Short mmCIF file of C-alpha atoms in Angstrom, two decimals:
data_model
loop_
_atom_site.label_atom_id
_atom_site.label_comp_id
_atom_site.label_asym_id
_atom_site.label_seq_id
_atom_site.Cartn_x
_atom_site.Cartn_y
_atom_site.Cartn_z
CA UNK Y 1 0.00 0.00 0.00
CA UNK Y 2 2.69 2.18 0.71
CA UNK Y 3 3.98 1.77 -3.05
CA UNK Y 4 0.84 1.62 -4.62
CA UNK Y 5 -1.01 4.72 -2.26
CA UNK Y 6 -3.91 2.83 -3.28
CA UNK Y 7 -7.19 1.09 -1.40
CA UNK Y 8 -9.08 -0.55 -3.44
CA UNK Y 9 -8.39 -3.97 -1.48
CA UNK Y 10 -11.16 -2.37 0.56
CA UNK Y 11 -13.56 -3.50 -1.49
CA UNK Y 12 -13.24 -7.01 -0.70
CA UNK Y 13 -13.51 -6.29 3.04
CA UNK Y 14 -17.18 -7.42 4.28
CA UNK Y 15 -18.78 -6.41 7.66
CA UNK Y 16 -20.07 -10.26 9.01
CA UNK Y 17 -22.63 -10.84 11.36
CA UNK Y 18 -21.35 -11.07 14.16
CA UNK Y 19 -19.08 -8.40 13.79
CA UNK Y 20 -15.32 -10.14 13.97
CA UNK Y 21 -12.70 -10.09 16.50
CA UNK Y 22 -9.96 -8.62 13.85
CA UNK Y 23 -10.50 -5.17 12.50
CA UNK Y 24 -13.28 -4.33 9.75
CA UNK Y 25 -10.68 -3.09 7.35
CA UNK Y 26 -8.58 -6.47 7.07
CA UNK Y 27 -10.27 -8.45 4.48
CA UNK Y 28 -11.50 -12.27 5.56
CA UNK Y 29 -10.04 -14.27 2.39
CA UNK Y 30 -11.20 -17.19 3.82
CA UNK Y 31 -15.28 -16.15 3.48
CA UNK Y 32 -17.11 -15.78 0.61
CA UNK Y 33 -16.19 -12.43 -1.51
CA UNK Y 34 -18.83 -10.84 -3.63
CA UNK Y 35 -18.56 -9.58 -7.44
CA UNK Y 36 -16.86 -5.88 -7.93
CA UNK Y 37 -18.80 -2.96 -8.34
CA UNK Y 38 -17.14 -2.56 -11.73
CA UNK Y 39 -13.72 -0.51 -12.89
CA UNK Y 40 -14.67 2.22 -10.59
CA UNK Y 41 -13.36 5.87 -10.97
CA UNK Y 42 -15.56 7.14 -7.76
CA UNK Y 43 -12.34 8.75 -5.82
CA UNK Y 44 -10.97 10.62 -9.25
CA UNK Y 45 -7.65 8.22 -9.55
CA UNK Y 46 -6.49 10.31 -6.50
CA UNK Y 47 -3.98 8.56 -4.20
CA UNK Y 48 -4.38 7.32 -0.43
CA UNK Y 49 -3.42 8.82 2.62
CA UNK Y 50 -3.39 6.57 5.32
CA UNK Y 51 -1.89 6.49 9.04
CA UNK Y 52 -1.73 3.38 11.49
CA UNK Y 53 -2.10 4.98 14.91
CA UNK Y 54 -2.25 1.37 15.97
CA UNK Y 55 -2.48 -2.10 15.34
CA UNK Y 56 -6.09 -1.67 15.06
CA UNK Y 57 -6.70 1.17 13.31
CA UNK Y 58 -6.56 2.59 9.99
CA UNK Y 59 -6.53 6.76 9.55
CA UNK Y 60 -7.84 7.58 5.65
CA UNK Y 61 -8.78 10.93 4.16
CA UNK Y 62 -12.25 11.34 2.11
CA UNK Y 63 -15.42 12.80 1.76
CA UNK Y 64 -18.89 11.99 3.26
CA UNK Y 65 -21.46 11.51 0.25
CA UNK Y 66 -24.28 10.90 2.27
CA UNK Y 67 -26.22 8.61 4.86
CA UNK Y 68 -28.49 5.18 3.72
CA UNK Y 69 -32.08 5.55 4.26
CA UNK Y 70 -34.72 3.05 3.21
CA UNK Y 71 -33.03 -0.29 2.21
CA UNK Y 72 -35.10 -2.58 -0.27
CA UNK Y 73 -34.84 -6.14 -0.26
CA UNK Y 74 -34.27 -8.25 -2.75
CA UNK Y 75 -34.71 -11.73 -3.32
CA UNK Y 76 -32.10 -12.79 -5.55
CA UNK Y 77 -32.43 -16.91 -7.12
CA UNK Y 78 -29.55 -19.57 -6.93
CA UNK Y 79 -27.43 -18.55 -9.70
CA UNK Y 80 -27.36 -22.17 -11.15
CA UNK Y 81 -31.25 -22.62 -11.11
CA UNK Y 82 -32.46 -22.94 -14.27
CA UNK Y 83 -35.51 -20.58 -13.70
CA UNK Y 84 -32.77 -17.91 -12.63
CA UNK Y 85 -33.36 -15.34 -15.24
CA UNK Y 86 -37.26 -15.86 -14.75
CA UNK Y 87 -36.92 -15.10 -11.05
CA UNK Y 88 -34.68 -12.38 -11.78
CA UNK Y 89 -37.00 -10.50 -14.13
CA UNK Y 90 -39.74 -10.54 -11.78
CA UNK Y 91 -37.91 -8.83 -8.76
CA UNK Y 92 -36.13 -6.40 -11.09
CA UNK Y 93 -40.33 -5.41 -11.83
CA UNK Y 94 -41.77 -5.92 -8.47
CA UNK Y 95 -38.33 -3.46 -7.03
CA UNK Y 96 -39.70 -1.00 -10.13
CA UNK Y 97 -42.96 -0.85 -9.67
CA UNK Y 98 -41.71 0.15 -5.71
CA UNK Y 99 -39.59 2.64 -6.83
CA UNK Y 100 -41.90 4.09 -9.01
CA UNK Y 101 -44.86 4.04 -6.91
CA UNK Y 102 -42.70 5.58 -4.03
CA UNK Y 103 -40.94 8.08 -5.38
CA UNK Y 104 -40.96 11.51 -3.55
CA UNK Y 105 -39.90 12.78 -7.41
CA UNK Y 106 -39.77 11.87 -11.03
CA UNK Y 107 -36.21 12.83 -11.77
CA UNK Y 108 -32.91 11.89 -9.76
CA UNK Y 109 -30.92 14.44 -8.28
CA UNK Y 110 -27.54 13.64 -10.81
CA UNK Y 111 -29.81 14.22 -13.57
CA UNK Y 112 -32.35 12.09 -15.89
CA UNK Y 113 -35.57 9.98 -14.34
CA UNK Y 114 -35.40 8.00 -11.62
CA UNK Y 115 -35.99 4.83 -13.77
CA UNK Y 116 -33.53 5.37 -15.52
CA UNK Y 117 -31.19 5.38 -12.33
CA UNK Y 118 -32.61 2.61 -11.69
CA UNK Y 119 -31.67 0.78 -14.74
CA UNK Y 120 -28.20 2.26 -13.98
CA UNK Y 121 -27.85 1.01 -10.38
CA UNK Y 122 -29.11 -2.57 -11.08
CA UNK Y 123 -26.05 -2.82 -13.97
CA UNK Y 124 -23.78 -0.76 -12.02
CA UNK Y 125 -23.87 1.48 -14.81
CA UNK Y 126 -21.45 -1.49 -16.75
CA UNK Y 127 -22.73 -0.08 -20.61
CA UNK Y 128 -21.06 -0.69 -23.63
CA UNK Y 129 -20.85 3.01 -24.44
CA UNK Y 130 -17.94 3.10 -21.09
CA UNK Y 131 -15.76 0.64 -23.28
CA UNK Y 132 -13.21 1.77 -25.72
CA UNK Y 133 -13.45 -1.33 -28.13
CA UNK Y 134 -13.63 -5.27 -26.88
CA UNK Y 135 -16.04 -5.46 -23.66
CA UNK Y 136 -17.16 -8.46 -21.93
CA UNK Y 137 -20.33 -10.39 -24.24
CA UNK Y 138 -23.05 -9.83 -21.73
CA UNK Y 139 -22.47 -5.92 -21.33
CA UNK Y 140 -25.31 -4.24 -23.05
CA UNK Y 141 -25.70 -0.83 -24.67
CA UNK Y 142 -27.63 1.61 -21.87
CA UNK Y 143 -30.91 2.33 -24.58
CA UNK Y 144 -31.08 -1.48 -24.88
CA UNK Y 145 -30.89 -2.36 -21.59
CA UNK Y 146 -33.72 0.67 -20.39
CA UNK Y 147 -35.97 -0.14 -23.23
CA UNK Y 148 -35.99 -3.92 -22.63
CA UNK Y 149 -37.05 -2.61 -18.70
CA UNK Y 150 -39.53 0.00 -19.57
CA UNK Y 151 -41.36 -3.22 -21.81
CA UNK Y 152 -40.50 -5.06 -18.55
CA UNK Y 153 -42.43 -2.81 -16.14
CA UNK Y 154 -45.03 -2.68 -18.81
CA UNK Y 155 -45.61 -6.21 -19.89
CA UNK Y 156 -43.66 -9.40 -17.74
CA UNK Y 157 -43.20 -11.22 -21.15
CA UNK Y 158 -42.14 -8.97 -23.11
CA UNK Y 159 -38.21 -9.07 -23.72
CA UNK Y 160 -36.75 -10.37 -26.65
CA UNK Y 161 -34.43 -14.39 -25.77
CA UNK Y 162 -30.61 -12.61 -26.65
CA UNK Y 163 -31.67 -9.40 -24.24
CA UNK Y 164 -33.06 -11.71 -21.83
CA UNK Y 165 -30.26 -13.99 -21.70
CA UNK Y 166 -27.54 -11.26 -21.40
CA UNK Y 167 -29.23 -8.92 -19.29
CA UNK Y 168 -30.55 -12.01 -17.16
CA UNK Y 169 -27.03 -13.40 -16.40
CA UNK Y 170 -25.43 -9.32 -15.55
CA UNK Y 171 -28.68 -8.14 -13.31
CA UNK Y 172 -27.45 -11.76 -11.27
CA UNK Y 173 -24.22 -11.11 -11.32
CA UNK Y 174 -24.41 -7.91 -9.60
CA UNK Y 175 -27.67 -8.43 -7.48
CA UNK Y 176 -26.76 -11.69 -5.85
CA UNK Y 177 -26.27 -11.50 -2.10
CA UNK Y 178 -27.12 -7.31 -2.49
CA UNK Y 179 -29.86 -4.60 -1.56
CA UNK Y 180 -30.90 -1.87 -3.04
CA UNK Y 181 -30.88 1.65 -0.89
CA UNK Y 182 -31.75 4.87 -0.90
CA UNK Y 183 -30.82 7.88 0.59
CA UNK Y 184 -32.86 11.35 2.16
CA UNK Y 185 -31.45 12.90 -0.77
CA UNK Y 186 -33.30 10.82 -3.53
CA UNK Y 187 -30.16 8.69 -3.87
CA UNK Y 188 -30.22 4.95 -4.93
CA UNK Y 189 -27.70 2.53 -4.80
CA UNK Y 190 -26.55 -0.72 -4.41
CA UNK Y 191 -24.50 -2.32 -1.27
CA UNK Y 192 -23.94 -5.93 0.60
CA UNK Y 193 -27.16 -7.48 2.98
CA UNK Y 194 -25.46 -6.07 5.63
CA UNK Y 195 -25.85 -2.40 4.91
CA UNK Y 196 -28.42 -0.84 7.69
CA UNK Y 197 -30.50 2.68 7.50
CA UNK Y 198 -27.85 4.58 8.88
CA UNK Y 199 -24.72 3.49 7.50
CA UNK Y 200 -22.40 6.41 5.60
CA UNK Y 201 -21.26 5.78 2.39
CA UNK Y 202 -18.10 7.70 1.87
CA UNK Y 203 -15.34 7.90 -0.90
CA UNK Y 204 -12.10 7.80 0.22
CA UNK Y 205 -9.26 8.86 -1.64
CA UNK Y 206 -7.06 6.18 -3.13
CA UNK Y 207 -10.41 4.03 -3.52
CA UNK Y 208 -12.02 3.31 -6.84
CA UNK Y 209 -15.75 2.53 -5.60
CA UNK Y 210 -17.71 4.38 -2.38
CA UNK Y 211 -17.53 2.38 0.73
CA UNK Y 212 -19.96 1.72 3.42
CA UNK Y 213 -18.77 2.63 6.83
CA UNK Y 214 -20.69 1.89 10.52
CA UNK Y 215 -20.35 4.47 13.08
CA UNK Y 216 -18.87 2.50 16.42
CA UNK Y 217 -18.27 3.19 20.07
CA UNK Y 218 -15.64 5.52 20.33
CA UNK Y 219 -15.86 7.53 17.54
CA UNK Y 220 -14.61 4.88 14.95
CA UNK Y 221 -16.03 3.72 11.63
CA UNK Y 222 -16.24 -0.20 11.02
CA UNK Y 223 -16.19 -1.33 7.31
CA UNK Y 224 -19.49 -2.22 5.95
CA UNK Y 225 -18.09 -3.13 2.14
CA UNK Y 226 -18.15 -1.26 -0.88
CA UNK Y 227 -21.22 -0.01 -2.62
CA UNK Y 228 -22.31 1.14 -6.17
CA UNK Y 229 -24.31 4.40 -5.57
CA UNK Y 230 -25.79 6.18 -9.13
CA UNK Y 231 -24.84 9.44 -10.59
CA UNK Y 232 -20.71 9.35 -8.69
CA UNK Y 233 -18.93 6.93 -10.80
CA UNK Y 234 -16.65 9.27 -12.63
CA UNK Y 235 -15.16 11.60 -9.52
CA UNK Y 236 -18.28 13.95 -8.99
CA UNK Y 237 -17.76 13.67 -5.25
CA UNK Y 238 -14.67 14.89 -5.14
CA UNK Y 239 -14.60 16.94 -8.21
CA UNK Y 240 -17.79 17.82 -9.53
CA UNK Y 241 -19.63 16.30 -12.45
CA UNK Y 242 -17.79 16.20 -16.00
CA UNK Y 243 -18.16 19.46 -18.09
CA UNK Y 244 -20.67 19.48 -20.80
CA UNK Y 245 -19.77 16.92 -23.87
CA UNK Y 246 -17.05 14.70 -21.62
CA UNK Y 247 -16.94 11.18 -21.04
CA UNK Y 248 -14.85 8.73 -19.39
CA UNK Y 249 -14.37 5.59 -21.07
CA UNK Y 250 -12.33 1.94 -19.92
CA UNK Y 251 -9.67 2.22 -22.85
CA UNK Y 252 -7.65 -0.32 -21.50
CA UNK Y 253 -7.57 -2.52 -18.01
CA UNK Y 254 -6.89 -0.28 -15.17
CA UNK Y 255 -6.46 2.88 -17.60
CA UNK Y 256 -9.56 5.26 -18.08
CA UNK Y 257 -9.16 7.97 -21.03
CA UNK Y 258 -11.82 10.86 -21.26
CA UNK Y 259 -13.30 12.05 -24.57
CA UNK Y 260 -15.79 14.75 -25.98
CA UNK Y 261 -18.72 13.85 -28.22
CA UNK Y 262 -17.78 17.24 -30.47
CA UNK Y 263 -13.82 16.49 -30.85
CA UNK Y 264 -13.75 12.73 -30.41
CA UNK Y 265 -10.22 13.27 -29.42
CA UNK Y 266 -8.85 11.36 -26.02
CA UNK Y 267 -7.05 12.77 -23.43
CA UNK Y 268 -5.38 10.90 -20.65
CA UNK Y 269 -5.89 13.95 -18.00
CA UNK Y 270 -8.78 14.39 -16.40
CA UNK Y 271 -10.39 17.70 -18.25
CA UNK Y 272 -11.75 18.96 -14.61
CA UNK Y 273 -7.66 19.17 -13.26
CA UNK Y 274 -6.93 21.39 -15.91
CA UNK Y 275 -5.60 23.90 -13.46
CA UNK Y 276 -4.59 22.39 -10.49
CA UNK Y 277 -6.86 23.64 -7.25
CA UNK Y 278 -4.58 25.03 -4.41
CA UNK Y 279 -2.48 21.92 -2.46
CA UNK Y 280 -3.06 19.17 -5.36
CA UNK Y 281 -0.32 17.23 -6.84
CA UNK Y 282 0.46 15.19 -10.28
CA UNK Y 283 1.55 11.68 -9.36
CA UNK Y 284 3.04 8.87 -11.47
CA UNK Y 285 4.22 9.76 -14.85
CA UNK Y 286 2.19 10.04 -17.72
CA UNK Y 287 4.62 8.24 -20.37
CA UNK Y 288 3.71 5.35 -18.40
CA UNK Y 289 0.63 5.12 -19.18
CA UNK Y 290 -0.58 3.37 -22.79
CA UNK Y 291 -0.98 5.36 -26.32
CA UNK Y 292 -4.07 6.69 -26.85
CA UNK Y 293 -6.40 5.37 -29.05
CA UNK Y 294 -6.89 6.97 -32.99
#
């Protein structure tokens, strides 16, 4: 960690019930480890700062995002069942129809309806308009993926076999073992069965996805897990949303490049650190990092 300045093995750290002996912040290899939240660009590719008072604790720098609210079972199948994707569709429509009927507002906070953060939060956000050229086969293009839910919410049989299939196997992938939250703030997002009303979710710098922390006796934070919460996947928290026409796309493994839709050049720095703010520092070397794509 101290060569890296990175801590992203965070997110395989899981709070257990009962809470363990060791500290939250050492992961358990030895239990079962959920799927990632995804690439993850949540803390801005900014680097840790960490201190070890003690044995037992771990001092990091980041920001509070905000505080879980109402949490919203679901009722994931056996991955291996062969009525899986069935099952899967109908709690992606019964969660929906919630949402929907519940909502203090039509449109999320970050922008756009709150269905369509919804069909964000349940993939993660994992479209194949984030991916520079080869993705993985079951990542589907974002107007595919909300228009096979809108005919979801509107008719139960109504989805084509290939979207079904694909869709199907990602929606399991990343709702196994998970709950859906919200937040005060009209928030949604999607952590471990252990998350409570209560819990902050934070992003900490050196940390590619938002993690869920426990307030404890003495003024310490226990680690919940990571999280996937909607409309902060590209540094908003700590640097405000993209300027208009910018995207961030996975060019490579571990190497995010950002592009505009007018230009459709690349650039390797982040277009929001064009001039450094006051006490902010380059590191690494960018020579290191891979050509840019033509």
């Amino acid at each position: 960690m101290n060569e890296t300045k990175r801590l992203d093995w965070l997110g395989i750290c899981h709070l257990p019930e009962p809470p363990p002996t060791t500290p939250t912040w050492i992961p358990n290899l030895s239990a079962f480890i959920e799927g990632t939240f995804g690439a993850g660009y949540t803390a801005g590719g900014t680097t840790a700062k960490v201190e070890f008072p003690n044995d037992r604790v771990l001092t990091v720098e980041g920001t509070l995002l905000t505080t879980v609210g109402n949490i919203i079972h679901i009722d994931c199948p056996i991955t291996d069942s062969p009525t899986a994707a069935r099952q899967i569709y109908d709690e992606v429509r019964r969660v929906a129809l919630l949402i929907l009927s519940s909502s203090k507002s039509d449109m999320y906070p970050c922008g756009g309806s709150v269905i369509e953060a919804f069909c964000r939060t349940i993939f993660c956000n994992d479209f194949a308009e984030h991916y520079f050229s080869q993705r993985p086969k079951i990542v589907l293009r974002f107007k595919d993926a909300f228009a096979g839910l809108l005919r979801l919410i509107k008719n139960p049989m109504d989805i084509s076999e290939d979207l079904a299939s694909k869709a199907g196997e990602k929606m399991l992938m990343n709702l196994i073992s998970r709950n859906l939250f919200s937040t005060d703030e009209g928030y949604m997002g999607l952590a471990s069965k252990s998350v409570r009303s209560g819990d902050q979710v934070s992003v900490l710098l050196g940390c590619k996805i938002p993690m869920v922390l426990r307030p404890s006796d003495g003024g310490y934070l226990n680690v919940v897990g990571p999280c996937y919460i909607n409309g902060f996947g590209d540094g908003e928290a700590l640097l405000g949303p993209l300027p208009p026409g910018w995207k961030r796309i996975d060019y490579k493994k571990g190497y995010n490049v950002f592009t505009h839709d007018k230009t459709k050049t690349y650039d390797l720095n982040d277009p929001r650190l064009s001039g450094m703010p006051e006490g902010w520092q380059i590191f690494g070397d960018i020579k290191d990092n891979p050509p840019l794509p033509r």
